[in-house]
């Protein structure tokens, strides 16, 4: 069964501190992993995906197949990073549906 | 730039009413999706569609139906609204293409059923 687990509902850090949002998944095969973000009063949008190996707004995420994890990291959190973050997975191929985790609300305090 | 629009930002209906939520995308995407978003539960897939007149049940289809008569439009229908359908409803679209499956979301419709 496909499953995405985000163990933290809430995460609070101070500005300038490192931040890590955890994501673990269960999938039989080679999944595609994504992080989506929803800022206050804005629509849900893609932050990054593992196949691109990119860094967006200072965030990175590495797929660890051994630990079945895709944690999102940023070395120095900013107040504007405060948002709801969702980890998601799909199977290979563009027609696969996404399975979302329950989300982590990140608050970056001044 | 992909644009996904939803017919209403806020909607208030009474128990038992038939409710239509409309979603339109302007990028010729094959796939369209309806989710509901609830605190602590994340996004749950209600229905999706890979093509015109085609639909597939998601994880929580009970109490809902959908219609896709045109490629750009995907409607969610609550046949007889109930209070437990009070939620934020999100529509999304994506391309069928090899590689990344990026979904583009609409702004959401917050439905309250009284």
Tab-separated table of C-alpha atoms in Angstrom:
chain	number	residue	atom	x	y	z
A	1	UNK	CA	0.000	0.000	0.000
A	2	UNK	CA	1.111	3.514	-0.715
A	3	UNK	CA	1.509	5.625	2.373
A	4	UNK	CA	3.192	8.893	3.313
A	5	UNK	CA	3.894	9.675	6.948
A	6	UNK	CA	4.762	13.087	8.305
A	7	UNK	CA	5.296	12.479	12.004
A	8	UNK	CA	5.151	16.109	13.103
A	9	UNK	CA	1.878	18.037	12.865
A	10	UNK	CA	3.543	21.182	14.169
A	11	UNK	CA	7.141	22.371	14.041
A	12	UNK	CA	8.381	25.604	15.512
A	13	UNK	CA	11.886	27.029	15.097
A	14	UNK	CA	13.583	30.388	15.462
A	15	UNK	CA	14.746	32.470	12.548
A	16	UNK	CA	18.222	31.440	11.446
A	17	UNK	CA	17.967	27.960	12.939
A	18	UNK	CA	18.160	24.831	10.795
A	19	UNK	CA	14.904	23.130	10.009
A	20	UNK	CA	14.078	19.578	8.985
A	21	UNK	CA	10.588	18.385	8.101
A	22	UNK	CA	10.383	14.625	8.162
A	23	UNK	CA	8.715	12.423	5.588
A	24	UNK	CA	8.683	8.651	5.407
A	25	UNK	CA	6.967	6.633	2.746
A	26	UNK	CA	5.812	3.142	1.948
A	27	UNK	CA	5.701	2.080	-1.703
A	28	UNK	CA	6.481	-1.128	-3.562
A	29	UNK	CA	8.490	0.087	-6.511
A	30	UNK	CA	10.273	3.280	-7.451
A	31	UNK	CA	8.220	6.259	-6.394
A	32	UNK	CA	8.448	9.886	-7.290
A	33	UNK	CA	8.578	12.127	-4.218
A	34	UNK	CA	7.440	15.713	-3.901
A	35	UNK	CA	7.143	18.490	-1.359
A	36	UNK	CA	4.220	20.876	-1.720
A	37	UNK	CA	3.807	24.069	0.296
A	38	UNK	CA	0.831	26.232	1.166
A	39	UNK	CA	1.525	29.729	2.480
A	40	UNK	CA	-1.187	31.567	4.347
A	41	UNK	CA	-4.036	32.585	2.045
A	42	UNK	CA	-2.293	31.108	-0.998
A	43	UNK	CA	-2.901	28.024	-3.081
A	44	UNK	CA	-1.007	24.809	-2.663
A	45	UNK	CA	2.053	24.759	-4.890
A	46	UNK	CA	4.947	22.499	-5.721
A	47	UNK	CA	8.117	23.280	-3.772
A	48	UNK	CA	10.430	20.614	-5.122
A	49	UNK	CA	10.606	17.068	-6.476
A	50	UNK	CA	13.307	14.517	-5.974
A	51	UNK	CA	14.068	13.795	-9.608
A	52	UNK	CA	15.066	17.414	-10.195
A	53	UNK	CA	17.655	17.391	-7.405
A	54	UNK	CA	17.102	21.112	-7.079
A	55	UNK	CA	17.208	23.611	-4.269
A	56	UNK	CA	14.197	25.912	-4.055
A	57	UNK	CA	14.113	28.856	-1.622
A	58	UNK	CA	17.079	27.266	0.140
A	59	UNK	CA	15.257	23.982	0.722
A	60	UNK	CA	16.651	20.615	-0.318
A	61	UNK	CA	15.381	17.067	0.024
A	62	UNK	CA	17.233	13.840	-0.570
A	63	UNK	CA	15.542	10.576	-1.321
A	64	UNK	CA	16.913	7.850	0.940
A	65	UNK	CA	15.638	4.558	-0.432
A	66	UNK	CA	17.198	2.546	2.373
A	67	UNK	CA	15.334	4.471	5.038
A	68	UNK	CA	12.370	5.216	2.738
A	69	UNK	CA	12.605	8.870	3.677
A	70	UNK	CA	12.444	12.201	1.882
A	71	UNK	CA	13.117	14.782	4.569
A	72	UNK	CA	12.998	18.479	3.695
A	73	UNK	CA	15.862	20.585	5.015
A	74	UNK	CA	16.938	24.192	5.161
A	75	UNK	CA	20.071	25.349	6.978
A	76	UNK	CA	18.765	28.782	8.025
A	77	UNK	CA	15.019	29.208	8.412
A	78	UNK	CA	13.345	32.517	7.522
A	79	UNK	CA	10.063	33.921	8.817
A	80	UNK	CA	8.612	33.722	5.313
A	81	UNK	CA	9.097	29.946	5.404
A	82	UNK	CA	6.185	29.679	7.820
A	83	UNK	CA	3.616	27.568	5.992
A	84	UNK	CA	1.960	24.185	5.731
A	85	UNK	CA	4.180	21.579	4.096
A	86	UNK	CA	2.956	18.361	2.511
A	87	UNK	CA	5.057	15.438	1.370
A	88	UNK	CA	3.597	13.410	-1.504
A	89	UNK	CA	4.436	10.426	-3.650
A	90	UNK	CA	3.332	8.931	-6.930
A	91	UNK	CA	4.339	6.015	-9.074
A	92	UNK	CA	6.462	6.518	-12.172
A	93	UNK	CA	4.720	8.080	-15.127
A	94	UNK	CA	2.708	11.258	-15.396
A	95	UNK	CA	-0.708	9.692	-14.981
A	96	UNK	CA	-0.229	8.412	-11.467
A	97	UNK	CA	-2.240	9.986	-8.704
A	98	UNK	CA	-0.513	11.606	-5.757
A	99	UNK	CA	-0.702	10.301	-2.207
A	100	UNK	CA	-0.243	13.061	0.355
A	101	UNK	CA	0.923	13.028	3.935
A	102	UNK	CA	-1.142	14.821	6.564
A	103	UNK	CA	1.108	17.840	6.542
A	104	UNK	CA	3.418	19.697	8.916
A	105	UNK	CA	2.753	23.267	9.921
A	106	UNK	CA	6.044	25.107	10.195
A	107	UNK	CA	6.275	28.278	12.222
A	108	UNK	CA	9.460	30.318	12.136
A	109	UNK	CA	9.608	32.701	15.053
A	110	UNK	CA	11.489	36.025	14.928
B	1	UNK	CA	1.690	29.833	-16.619
B	2	UNK	CA	-0.836	27.233	-15.568
B	3	UNK	CA	-4.039	28.560	-14.180
B	4	UNK	CA	-6.615	26.515	-12.319
B	5	UNK	CA	-9.730	28.353	-11.261
B	6	UNK	CA	-12.604	27.311	-9.024
B	7	UNK	CA	-16.051	28.816	-9.293
B	8	UNK	CA	-16.406	29.977	-5.691
B	9	UNK	CA	-14.041	30.775	-2.836
B	10	UNK	CA	-16.748	30.434	-0.198
B	11	UNK	CA	-20.036	28.586	-0.335
B	12	UNK	CA	-22.735	28.051	2.275
B	13	UNK	CA	-25.396	25.411	1.676
B	14	UNK	CA	-28.082	23.652	3.663
B	15	UNK	CA	-28.254	19.968	4.485
B	16	UNK	CA	-29.840	18.028	1.657
B	17	UNK	CA	-29.078	20.558	-1.061
B	18	UNK	CA	-27.391	19.524	-4.286
B	19	UNK	CA	-24.065	21.316	-4.600
B	20	UNK	CA	-21.929	21.878	-7.692
B	21	UNK	CA	-18.270	22.837	-7.463
B	22	UNK	CA	-16.675	23.818	-10.749
B	23	UNK	CA	-13.037	23.722	-11.752
B	24	UNK	CA	-11.477	24.992	-14.973
B	25	UNK	CA	-7.883	24.739	-16.167
B	26	UNK	CA	-6.426	26.547	-19.151
B	27	UNK	CA	-3.346	24.458	-19.971
B	28	UNK	CA	-4.858	21.527	-21.847
B	29	UNK	CA	-4.003	19.098	-19.049
B	30	UNK	CA	-5.347	15.580	-19.352
B	31	UNK	CA	-5.549	14.836	-15.619
B	32	UNK	CA	-7.848	16.569	-13.168
B	33	UNK	CA	-8.398	15.864	-9.490
B	34	UNK	CA	-10.693	16.776	-6.621
B	35	UNK	CA	-9.431	16.694	-3.035
B	36	UNK	CA	-10.793	17.727	0.276
B	37	UNK	CA	-8.447	19.311	2.792
B	38	UNK	CA	-9.161	18.994	6.497
B	39	UNK	CA	-6.944	19.962	9.457
B	40	UNK	CA	-5.006	16.980	10.720
B	41	UNK	CA	-6.095	14.814	7.803
B	42	UNK	CA	-4.173	16.437	4.967
B	43	UNK	CA	-5.409	16.108	1.401
B	44	UNK	CA	-7.664	13.204	0.552
B	45	UNK	CA	-8.466	12.341	-3.035
B	46	UNK	CA	-12.176	12.213	-3.846
B	47	UNK	CA	-12.228	11.585	-7.598
B	48	UNK	CA	-9.930	12.036	-10.552
B	49	UNK	CA	-10.150	11.961	-14.327
B	50	UNK	CA	-7.593	11.101	-16.994
B	51	UNK	CA	-9.679	12.173	-19.940
B	52	UNK	CA	-13.006	13.576	-21.043
B	53	UNK	CA	-15.958	11.526	-19.809
B	54	UNK	CA	-13.621	9.360	-17.798
B	55	UNK	CA	-13.591	9.201	-13.989
B	56	UNK	CA	-11.979	7.139	-11.285
B	57	UNK	CA	-12.808	6.927	-7.602
B	58	UNK	CA	-10.252	8.181	-5.175
B	59	UNK	CA	-9.951	7.340	-1.515
B	60	UNK	CA	-13.183	8.949	-0.257
B	61	UNK	CA	-15.770	9.012	-3.074
B	62	UNK	CA	-18.850	8.317	-0.935
B	63	UNK	CA	-21.408	11.086	-1.162
B	64	UNK	CA	-19.767	12.666	-4.202
B	65	UNK	CA	-19.920	12.347	-7.969
B	66	UNK	CA	-18.074	14.089	-10.786
B	67	UNK	CA	-18.558	15.145	-14.369
B	68	UNK	CA	-16.039	15.835	-17.100
B	69	UNK	CA	-17.784	16.771	-20.308
B	70	UNK	CA	-14.975	18.976	-21.582
B	71	UNK	CA	-11.240	18.604	-21.172
B	72	UNK	CA	-10.803	21.880	-19.338
B	73	UNK	CA	-13.672	21.481	-16.871
B	74	UNK	CA	-14.112	19.056	-13.970
B	75	UNK	CA	-17.143	19.342	-11.731
B	76	UNK	CA	-17.653	17.913	-8.263
B	77	UNK	CA	-21.225	17.209	-7.232
B	78	UNK	CA	-22.576	16.663	-3.765
B	79	UNK	CA	-25.889	14.943	-4.430
B	80	UNK	CA	-27.303	15.677	-0.985
B	81	UNK	CA	-25.014	17.803	1.131
B	82	UNK	CA	-24.404	16.796	4.724
B	83	UNK	CA	-22.691	18.607	7.577
B	84	UNK	CA	-19.720	16.228	7.483
B	85	UNK	CA	-18.969	17.513	3.989
B	86	UNK	CA	-18.086	20.894	5.382
B	87	UNK	CA	-14.503	21.271	4.213
B	88	UNK	CA	-12.036	22.995	1.915
B	89	UNK	CA	-12.215	21.514	-1.589
B	90	UNK	CA	-9.194	21.716	-3.865
B	91	UNK	CA	-9.078	21.046	-7.568
B	92	UNK	CA	-5.842	20.203	-9.378
B	93	UNK	CA	-4.664	19.379	-12.882
B	94	UNK	CA	-1.569	17.774	-14.366
B	95	UNK	CA	-0.116	16.621	-17.666
B	96	UNK	CA	0.290	13.033	-18.679
B	97	UNK	CA	3.973	12.883	-19.523
B	98	UNK	CA	6.904	10.700	-18.751
B	99	UNK	CA	8.697	11.909	-15.685
B	100	UNK	CA	7.536	14.277	-12.998
B	101	UNK	CA	3.870	14.349	-12.102
B	102	UNK	CA	3.433	17.968	-11.033
B	103	UNK	CA	-0.061	18.920	-10.012
B	104	UNK	CA	-1.277	22.511	-10.217
B	105	UNK	CA	-3.883	23.533	-7.689
B	106	UNK	CA	-6.780	25.925	-7.679
B	107	UNK	CA	-7.362	28.405	-4.835
B	108	UNK	CA	-9.896	26.160	-3.116
B	109	UNK	CA	-13.577	26.407	-2.239
B	110	UNK	CA	-14.480	26.512	1.427
B	111	UNK	CA	-17.848	24.828	1.699
B	112	UNK	CA	-19.973	25.100	4.813
B	113	UNK	CA	-23.028	22.868	5.105
B	114	UNK	CA	-25.515	23.996	7.727
